[in-house]
């Protein structure tokens, strides 16, 4: 299965950056048979654990997915806005949330640090098998996440966030994945579970379209890139 057009056909998916399990639940509701959910934030992992602890089709991993296996890595969390917790110092200082307030005038801030262990996509695949899809939302650290994937899996579709203020990093991710052998790319606006690109492009066409769409950084845009391998 190289196309994620019908999630009900997926026997295994990875949800990397699971937060509280809302997205994972949406995948299960669409018919995904089995999920590996990975979440490093201890506060949101607790909520994830409570949601799925009795579900034998959901495997929970309380680690950060990164470029290598390590321990004692600094992770920044936000008590009031846990969805923006991250290992990326750049995200803390340069993202759309830095020095801003939410709709209730509550400032976005990273008020806690934790020490977390890391794993890699390769390690997860070795343990749980090759998934039909990998969804990645590591809040600004996607490039490091991909470095822990070192080979092409021809039947796996990968989905990851694109944020307008970090397009340079997005292009690095695209190039790395293309070098592995992923050769078709598509984009949706937002990140709604179940939405898929209307069409896919080769890497040259796709990166050109991104550059044309974002001549200057646009820190309001949020989307999801899909990539897969197609035999030529």
PDB file of C-alpha atoms in Angstrom:
ATOM      1  CA  UNK A   1       0.000   0.000   0.000  1.00  0.00           C
ATOM      2  CA  UNK A   2       1.753   3.152  -1.210  1.00  0.00           C
ATOM      3  CA  UNK A   3      -1.306   5.419  -1.260  1.00  0.00           C
ATOM      4  CA  UNK A   4      -3.141   6.501   1.860  1.00  0.00           C
ATOM      5  CA  UNK A   5      -6.491   7.096   0.221  1.00  0.00           C
ATOM      6  CA  UNK A   6      -8.409   4.712   2.464  1.00  0.00           C
ATOM      7  CA  UNK A   7      -7.072   4.509   6.012  1.00  0.00           C
ATOM      8  CA  UNK A   8      -9.298   1.520   6.730  1.00  0.00           C
ATOM      9  CA  UNK A   9      -6.874  -0.564   4.665  1.00  0.00           C
ATOM     10  CA  UNK A  10      -3.933   0.305   6.935  1.00  0.00           C
ATOM     11  CA  UNK A  11      -2.986  -2.528   9.268  1.00  0.00           C
ATOM     12  CA  UNK A  12      -0.309  -0.487  11.085  1.00  0.00           C
ATOM     13  CA  UNK A  13       0.444   3.208  11.463  1.00  0.00           C
ATOM     14  CA  UNK A  14       2.934   5.265  13.486  1.00  0.00           C
ATOM     15  CA  UNK A  15       1.692   8.436  15.209  1.00  0.00           C
ATOM     16  CA  UNK A  16       4.888  10.268  16.156  1.00  0.00           C
ATOM     17  CA  UNK A  17       4.063  13.206  18.371  1.00  0.00           C
ATOM     18  CA  UNK A  18       0.762  11.804  19.619  1.00  0.00           C
ATOM     19  CA  UNK A  19      -0.067  14.583  22.094  1.00  0.00           C
ATOM     20  CA  UNK A  20      -3.145  13.359  24.013  1.00  0.00           C
ATOM     21  CA  UNK A  21      -4.237  10.749  21.475  1.00  0.00           C
ATOM     22  CA  UNK A  22      -6.932  12.724  19.688  1.00  0.00           C
ATOM     23  CA  UNK A  23      -5.373  12.188  16.269  1.00  0.00           C
ATOM     24  CA  UNK A  24      -4.691   8.537  17.050  1.00  0.00           C
ATOM     25  CA  UNK A  25      -8.334   8.050  17.956  1.00  0.00           C
ATOM     26  CA  UNK A  26      -9.351   9.640  14.673  1.00  0.00           C
ATOM     27  CA  UNK A  27      -7.159   7.128  12.801  1.00  0.00           C
ATOM     28  CA  UNK A  28      -8.758   4.259  14.699  1.00  0.00           C
ATOM     29  CA  UNK A  29     -12.203   5.656  13.896  1.00  0.00           C
ATOM     30  CA  UNK A  30     -11.243   5.602  10.210  1.00  0.00           C
ATOM     31  CA  UNK A  31     -10.461   1.901  10.512  1.00  0.00           C
ATOM     32  CA  UNK A  32      -6.693   1.733  11.082  1.00  0.00           C
ATOM     33  CA  UNK A  33      -6.132  -1.645  12.728  1.00  0.00           C
ATOM     34  CA  UNK A  34      -3.077  -0.966  14.897  1.00  0.00           C
ATOM     35  CA  UNK A  35      -1.115   2.104  15.998  1.00  0.00           C
ATOM     36  CA  UNK A  36       2.200   2.912  17.622  1.00  0.00           C
ATOM     37  CA  UNK A  37       1.853   6.225  19.478  1.00  0.00           C
ATOM     38  CA  UNK A  38       5.001   8.056  20.553  1.00  0.00           C
ATOM     39  CA  UNK A  39       4.910  11.077  22.876  1.00  0.00           C
ATOM     40  CA  UNK A  40       7.787  12.498  24.976  1.00  0.00           C
ATOM     41  CA  UNK A  41       5.904  15.117  27.005  1.00  0.00           C
ATOM     42  CA  UNK A  42       5.190  13.461  30.380  1.00  0.00           C
ATOM     43  CA  UNK A  43       2.030  15.509  30.934  1.00  0.00           C
ATOM     44  CA  UNK A  44       0.371  14.644  27.642  1.00  0.00           C
ATOM     45  CA  UNK A  45       1.719  11.092  27.714  1.00  0.00           C
ATOM     46  CA  UNK A  46      -0.260  10.613  30.926  1.00  0.00           C
ATOM     47  CA  UNK A  47      -3.429  11.589  29.050  1.00  0.00           C
ATOM     48  CA  UNK A  48      -2.441   9.349  26.143  1.00  0.00           C
ATOM     49  CA  UNK A  49      -1.878   6.457  28.536  1.00  0.00           C
ATOM     50  CA  UNK A  50      -5.252   6.929  30.218  1.00  0.00           C
ATOM     51  CA  UNK A  51      -6.996   6.979  26.847  1.00  0.00           C
ATOM     52  CA  UNK A  52      -5.437   3.834  25.392  1.00  0.00           C
ATOM     53  CA  UNK A  53      -4.088   1.747  28.264  1.00  0.00           C
ATOM     54  CA  UNK A  54      -6.824  -0.877  27.775  1.00  0.00           C
ATOM     55  CA  UNK A  55      -6.586  -0.933  23.982  1.00  0.00           C
ATOM     56  CA  UNK A  56      -4.387  -3.813  22.833  1.00  0.00           C
ATOM     57  CA  UNK A  57      -4.238  -2.366  19.313  1.00  0.00           C
ATOM     58  CA  UNK A  58      -2.406   0.765  20.485  1.00  0.00           C
ATOM     59  CA  UNK A  59       1.236   0.576  21.567  1.00  0.00           C
ATOM     60  CA  UNK A  60       2.491   3.507  23.652  1.00  0.00           C
ATOM     61  CA  UNK A  61       6.071   4.795  23.697  1.00  0.00           C
ATOM     62  CA  UNK A  62       7.079   7.637  26.041  1.00  0.00           C
ATOM     63  CA  UNK A  63      10.131   8.793  24.098  1.00  0.00           C
ATOM     64  CA  UNK A  64      11.236  11.486  21.669  1.00  0.00           C
ATOM     65  CA  UNK A  65      11.796  10.264  18.112  1.00  0.00           C
ATOM     66  CA  UNK A  66      15.092  11.729  16.925  1.00  0.00           C
ATOM     67  CA  UNK A  67      18.232  11.053  14.914  1.00  0.00           C
ATOM     68  CA  UNK A  68      19.767   8.578  17.366  1.00  0.00           C
ATOM     69  CA  UNK A  69      19.125   6.709  20.586  1.00  0.00           C
ATOM     70  CA  UNK A  70      20.080   8.849  23.569  1.00  0.00           C
ATOM     71  CA  UNK A  71      19.159   9.664  27.146  1.00  0.00           C
ATOM     72  CA  UNK A  72      18.772  12.819  29.190  1.00  0.00           C
ATOM     73  CA  UNK A  73      17.794  15.093  26.265  1.00  0.00           C
ATOM     74  CA  UNK A  74      16.359  18.497  27.217  1.00  0.00           C
ATOM     75  CA  UNK A  75      12.696  18.890  26.251  1.00  0.00           C
ATOM     76  CA  UNK A  76      10.740  22.147  26.626  1.00  0.00           C
ATOM     77  CA  UNK A  77       7.092  21.984  27.632  1.00  0.00           C
ATOM     78  CA  UNK A  78       4.314  24.516  28.035  1.00  0.00           C
ATOM     79  CA  UNK A  79       1.887  23.999  30.888  1.00  0.00           C
ATOM     80  CA  UNK A  80      -0.924  26.069  29.392  1.00  0.00           C
ATOM     81  CA  UNK A  81      -0.243  25.161  25.755  1.00  0.00           C
ATOM     82  CA  UNK A  82       1.116  21.589  25.792  1.00  0.00           C
ATOM     83  CA  UNK A  83       0.582  21.218  22.050  1.00  0.00           C
ATOM     84  CA  UNK A  84       3.646  23.430  21.412  1.00  0.00           C
ATOM     85  CA  UNK A  85       6.029  21.455  23.627  1.00  0.00           C
ATOM     86  CA  UNK A  86       9.252  20.725  21.746  1.00  0.00           C
ATOM     87  CA  UNK A  87      12.897  19.743  21.860  1.00  0.00           C
ATOM     88  CA  UNK A  88      13.726  22.485  19.347  1.00  0.00           C
ATOM     89  CA  UNK A  89      15.281  25.637  20.799  1.00  0.00           C
ATOM     90  CA  UNK A  90      14.690  27.289  17.426  1.00  0.00           C
ATOM     91  CA  UNK A  91      10.972  26.640  17.731  1.00  0.00           C
ATOM     92  CA  UNK A  92      10.955  28.170  21.205  1.00  0.00           C
ATOM     93  CA  UNK A  93      12.653  31.365  20.024  1.00  0.00           C
ATOM     94  CA  UNK A  94      11.500  31.775  16.402  1.00  0.00           C
ATOM     95  CA  UNK A  95       8.098  30.167  15.944  1.00  0.00           C
ATOM     96  CA  UNK A  96       4.769  31.927  15.474  1.00  0.00           C
ATOM     97  CA  UNK A  97       4.154  31.458  19.201  1.00  0.00           C
ATOM     98  CA  UNK A  98       7.324  33.130  20.445  1.00  0.00           C
ATOM     99  CA  UNK A  99       6.553  36.273  22.440  1.00  0.00           C
ATOM    100  CA  UNK A 100       2.874  36.024  21.487  1.00  0.00           C
ATOM    101  CA  UNK A 101      -0.418  35.549  23.329  1.00  0.00           C
ATOM    102  CA  UNK A 102      -3.387  33.316  22.579  1.00  0.00           C
ATOM    103  CA  UNK A 103      -7.012  34.379  21.971  1.00  0.00           C
ATOM    104  CA  UNK A 104      -7.506  34.600  25.736  1.00  0.00           C
ATOM    105  CA  UNK A 105      -4.433  36.867  26.113  1.00  0.00           C
ATOM    106  CA  UNK A 106      -2.503  34.048  27.810  1.00  0.00           C
ATOM    107  CA  UNK A 107       1.161  34.233  26.746  1.00  0.00           C
ATOM    108  CA  UNK A 108       2.731  31.302  24.989  1.00  0.00           C
ATOM    109  CA  UNK A 109       5.675  30.228  27.092  1.00  0.00           C
ATOM    110  CA  UNK A 110       7.794  27.184  27.719  1.00  0.00           C
ATOM    111  CA  UNK A 111       7.834  27.113  31.488  1.00  0.00           C
ATOM    112  CA  UNK A 112       9.178  23.614  32.140  1.00  0.00           C
ATOM    113  CA  UNK A 113      12.081  21.506  30.968  1.00  0.00           C
ATOM    114  CA  UNK A 114      12.286  17.746  31.173  1.00  0.00           C
ATOM    115  CA  UNK A 115      14.924  15.150  30.500  1.00  0.00           C
ATOM    116  CA  UNK A 116      13.670  12.579  28.007  1.00  0.00           C
ATOM    117  CA  UNK A 117      14.983   9.491  26.254  1.00  0.00           C
ATOM    118  CA  UNK A 118      15.046   9.194  22.486  1.00  0.00           C
ATOM    119  CA  UNK A 119      14.417   6.498  19.935  1.00  0.00           C
ATOM    120  CA  UNK A 120      14.467   6.417  16.123  1.00  0.00           C
ATOM    121  CA  UNK A 121      12.064   5.521  13.352  1.00  0.00           C
ATOM    122  CA  UNK A 122      14.397   2.672  12.378  1.00  0.00           C
ATOM    123  CA  UNK A 123      14.181   1.290  15.921  1.00  0.00           C
ATOM    124  CA  UNK A 124      10.397   1.541  15.971  1.00  0.00           C
ATOM    125  CA  UNK A 125      10.161  -0.312  12.656  1.00  0.00           C
ATOM    126  CA  UNK A 126      12.515  -3.002  13.900  1.00  0.00           C
ATOM    127  CA  UNK A 127      10.335  -3.515  16.976  1.00  0.00           C
ATOM    128  CA  UNK A 128       6.809  -3.103  15.607  1.00  0.00           C
ATOM    129  CA  UNK A 129       7.182  -3.864  11.867  1.00  0.00           C
ATOM    130  CA  UNK A 130       6.885  -1.627   8.809  1.00  0.00           C
ATOM    131  CA  UNK A 131       3.806   0.626   8.923  1.00  0.00           C
ATOM    132  CA  UNK A 132       1.622   1.670   6.005  1.00  0.00           C
ATOM    133  CA  UNK A 133       1.902   5.267   7.160  1.00  0.00           C
ATOM    134  CA  UNK A 134       3.974   7.419   9.489  1.00  0.00           C
ATOM    135  CA  UNK A 135       2.499  10.674  10.753  1.00  0.00           C
ATOM    136  CA  UNK A 136       5.091  13.042  12.233  1.00  0.00           C
ATOM    137  CA  UNK A 137       4.503  16.170  14.299  1.00  0.00           C
ATOM    138  CA  UNK A 138       7.612  16.800  16.368  1.00  0.00           C
ATOM    139  CA  UNK A 139       6.978  20.546  16.654  1.00  0.00           C
ATOM    140  CA  UNK A 140       9.904  22.002  14.747  1.00  0.00           C
ATOM    141  CA  UNK A 141      12.268  19.032  15.076  1.00  0.00           C
ATOM    142  CA  UNK A 142      11.121  17.113  12.011  1.00  0.00           C
ATOM    143  CA  UNK A 143      14.529  17.188  10.311  1.00  0.00           C
ATOM    144  CA  UNK A 144      16.155  15.402  13.248  1.00  0.00           C
ATOM    145  CA  UNK A 145      13.263  12.961  13.357  1.00  0.00           C
ATOM    146  CA  UNK A 146      13.862  11.983   9.741  1.00  0.00           C
ATOM    147  CA  UNK A 147      17.580  11.404  10.316  1.00  0.00           C
ATOM    148  CA  UNK A 148      16.552   8.348  12.331  1.00  0.00           C
ATOM    149  CA  UNK A 149      15.013   6.861   9.168  1.00  0.00           C
ATOM    150  CA  UNK A 150      17.870   5.498   7.074  1.00  0.00           C
ATOM    151  CA  UNK A 151      16.199   3.478   4.333  1.00  0.00           C
ATOM    152  CA  UNK A 152      13.288   3.626   1.928  1.00  0.00           C
ATOM    153  CA  UNK A 153      10.151   1.666   2.783  1.00  0.00           C
ATOM    154  CA  UNK A 154       8.327   1.437  -0.507  1.00  0.00           C
ATOM    155  CA  UNK A 155       4.905   0.695   0.975  1.00  0.00           C
ATOM    156  CA  UNK A 156       4.985   3.458   3.582  1.00  0.00           C
ATOM    157  CA  UNK A 157       3.459   6.906   3.132  1.00  0.00           C
ATOM    158  CA  UNK A 158       4.967   9.617   5.337  1.00  0.00           C
ATOM    159  CA  UNK A 159       3.053  12.687   6.520  1.00  0.00           C
ATOM    160  CA  UNK A 160       4.641  15.643   8.296  1.00  0.00           C
ATOM    161  CA  UNK A 161       3.804  19.201   9.270  1.00  0.00           C
ATOM    162  CA  UNK A 162       4.951  22.212   7.273  1.00  0.00           C
ATOM    163  CA  UNK A 163       4.965  25.548   9.077  1.00  0.00           C
ATOM    164  CA  UNK A 164       5.317  28.720   7.077  1.00  0.00           C
ATOM    165  CA  UNK A 165       8.011  30.225   9.290  1.00  0.00           C
ATOM    166  CA  UNK A 166      10.279  27.174   8.913  1.00  0.00           C
ATOM    167  CA  UNK A 167      10.189  26.549   5.169  1.00  0.00           C
ATOM    168  CA  UNK A 168      13.979  26.250   4.949  1.00  0.00           C
ATOM    169  CA  UNK A 169      13.807  23.294   7.320  1.00  0.00           C
ATOM    170  CA  UNK A 170      10.912  21.858   5.326  1.00  0.00           C
ATOM    171  CA  UNK A 171      12.998  21.896   2.149  1.00  0.00           C
ATOM    172  CA  UNK A 172      15.783  20.075   4.002  1.00  0.00           C
ATOM    173  CA  UNK A 173      13.309  17.387   5.069  1.00  0.00           C
ATOM    174  CA  UNK A 174      12.027  17.021   1.518  1.00  0.00           C
ATOM    175  CA  UNK A 175      15.544  16.662   0.130  1.00  0.00           C
ATOM    176  CA  UNK A 176      16.509  14.080   2.744  1.00  0.00           C
ATOM    177  CA  UNK A 177      13.437  11.986   2.019  1.00  0.00           C
ATOM    178  CA  UNK A 178      13.999  12.271  -1.712  1.00  0.00           C
ATOM    179  CA  UNK A 179      17.570  11.078  -1.266  1.00  0.00           C
ATOM    180  CA  UNK A 180      16.187   8.006   0.517  1.00  0.00           C
ATOM    181  CA  UNK A 181      13.968   7.277  -2.485  1.00  0.00           C
ATOM    182  CA  UNK A 182      10.647   8.941  -1.737  1.00  0.00           C
ATOM    183  CA  UNK A 183       9.818  10.504  -5.072  1.00  0.00           C
ATOM    184  CA  UNK A 184       6.240  11.805  -4.947  1.00  0.00           C
ATOM    185  CA  UNK A 185       5.066  14.695  -2.787  1.00  0.00           C
ATOM    186  CA  UNK A 186       1.689  16.247  -2.077  1.00  0.00           C
ATOM    187  CA  UNK A 187       0.299  18.922   0.247  1.00  0.00           C
ATOM    188  CA  UNK A 188      -2.910  19.624   2.114  1.00  0.00           C
ATOM    189  CA  UNK A 189      -3.769  22.790   3.999  1.00  0.00           C
ATOM    190  CA  UNK A 190      -4.103  22.143   7.710  1.00  0.00           C
ATOM    191  CA  UNK A 191      -3.801  18.764   9.357  1.00  0.00           C
ATOM    192  CA  UNK A 192      -7.256  17.220   9.447  1.00  0.00           C
ATOM    193  CA  UNK A 193      -7.102  13.439   9.760  1.00  0.00           C
ATOM    194  CA  UNK A 194      -8.400  11.724   6.638  1.00  0.00           C
ATOM    195  CA  UNK A 195      -7.622  14.540   4.214  1.00  0.00           C
ATOM    196  CA  UNK A 196      -5.210  13.561   1.437  1.00  0.00           C
ATOM    197  CA  UNK A 197      -3.588  15.490  -1.418  1.00  0.00           C
ATOM    198  CA  UNK A 198      -5.548  15.843  -4.616  1.00  0.00           C
ATOM    199  CA  UNK A 199      -2.404  15.067  -6.583  1.00  0.00           C
ATOM    200  CA  UNK A 200       1.266  14.267  -6.112  1.00  0.00           C
ATOM    201  CA  UNK A 201       4.287  15.846  -7.821  1.00  0.00           C
ATOM    202  CA  UNK A 202       7.893  14.935  -8.425  1.00  0.00           C
ATOM    203  CA  UNK A 203      10.355  16.626  -6.079  1.00  0.00           C
ATOM    204  CA  UNK A 204      11.451  19.348  -8.521  1.00  0.00           C
ATOM    205  CA  UNK A 205       7.904  20.410  -9.299  1.00  0.00           C
ATOM    206  CA  UNK A 206       6.817  20.232  -5.670  1.00  0.00           C
ATOM    207  CA  UNK A 207       9.679  22.292  -4.256  1.00  0.00           C
ATOM    208  CA  UNK A 208       9.234  24.831  -7.038  1.00  0.00           C
ATOM    209  CA  UNK A 209       5.570  25.212  -6.165  1.00  0.00           C
ATOM    210  CA  UNK A 210       6.428  25.699  -2.497  1.00  0.00           C
ATOM    211  CA  UNK A 211       8.962  28.397  -3.338  1.00  0.00           C
ATOM    212  CA  UNK A 212       6.480  30.183  -5.594  1.00  0.00           C
ATOM    213  CA  UNK A 213       3.753  30.024  -2.968  1.00  0.00           C
ATOM    214  CA  UNK A 214       6.019  31.309  -0.197  1.00  0.00           C
ATOM    215  CA  UNK A 215       8.351  33.877  -1.675  1.00  0.00           C
ATOM    216  CA  UNK A 216       8.704  35.245   1.846  1.00  0.00           C
ATOM    217  CA  UNK A 217       8.103  33.345   5.100  1.00  0.00           C
ATOM    218  CA  UNK A 218       4.443  33.122   6.093  1.00  0.00           C
ATOM    219  CA  UNK A 219       4.135  32.279   9.742  1.00  0.00           C
ATOM    220  CA  UNK A 220       0.379  31.847   9.451  1.00  0.00           C
ATOM    221  CA  UNK A 221       0.464  28.837   7.138  1.00  0.00           C
ATOM    222  CA  UNK A 222       0.143  25.305   8.491  1.00  0.00           C
ATOM    223  CA  UNK A 223      -0.098  22.295   6.246  1.00  0.00           C
ATOM    224  CA  UNK A 224       0.810  18.639   5.927  1.00  0.00           C
ATOM    225  CA  UNK A 225       3.167  17.173   3.364  1.00  0.00           C
ATOM    226  CA  UNK A 226       2.612  13.615   2.161  1.00  0.00           C
ATOM    227  CA  UNK A 227       5.381  11.636   0.475  1.00  0.00           C
ATOM    228  CA  UNK A 228       5.551   8.150  -0.984  1.00  0.00           C
ATOM    229  CA  UNK A 229       7.523   6.050  -3.422  1.00  0.00           C
ATOM    230  CA  UNK A 230       6.263   5.259  -6.895  1.00  0.00           C
ATOM    231  CA  UNK A 231       8.009   2.947  -9.315  1.00  0.00           C
ATOM    232  CA  UNK A 232       8.989   4.837 -12.427  1.00  0.00           C
TER     233      UNK A 232
END
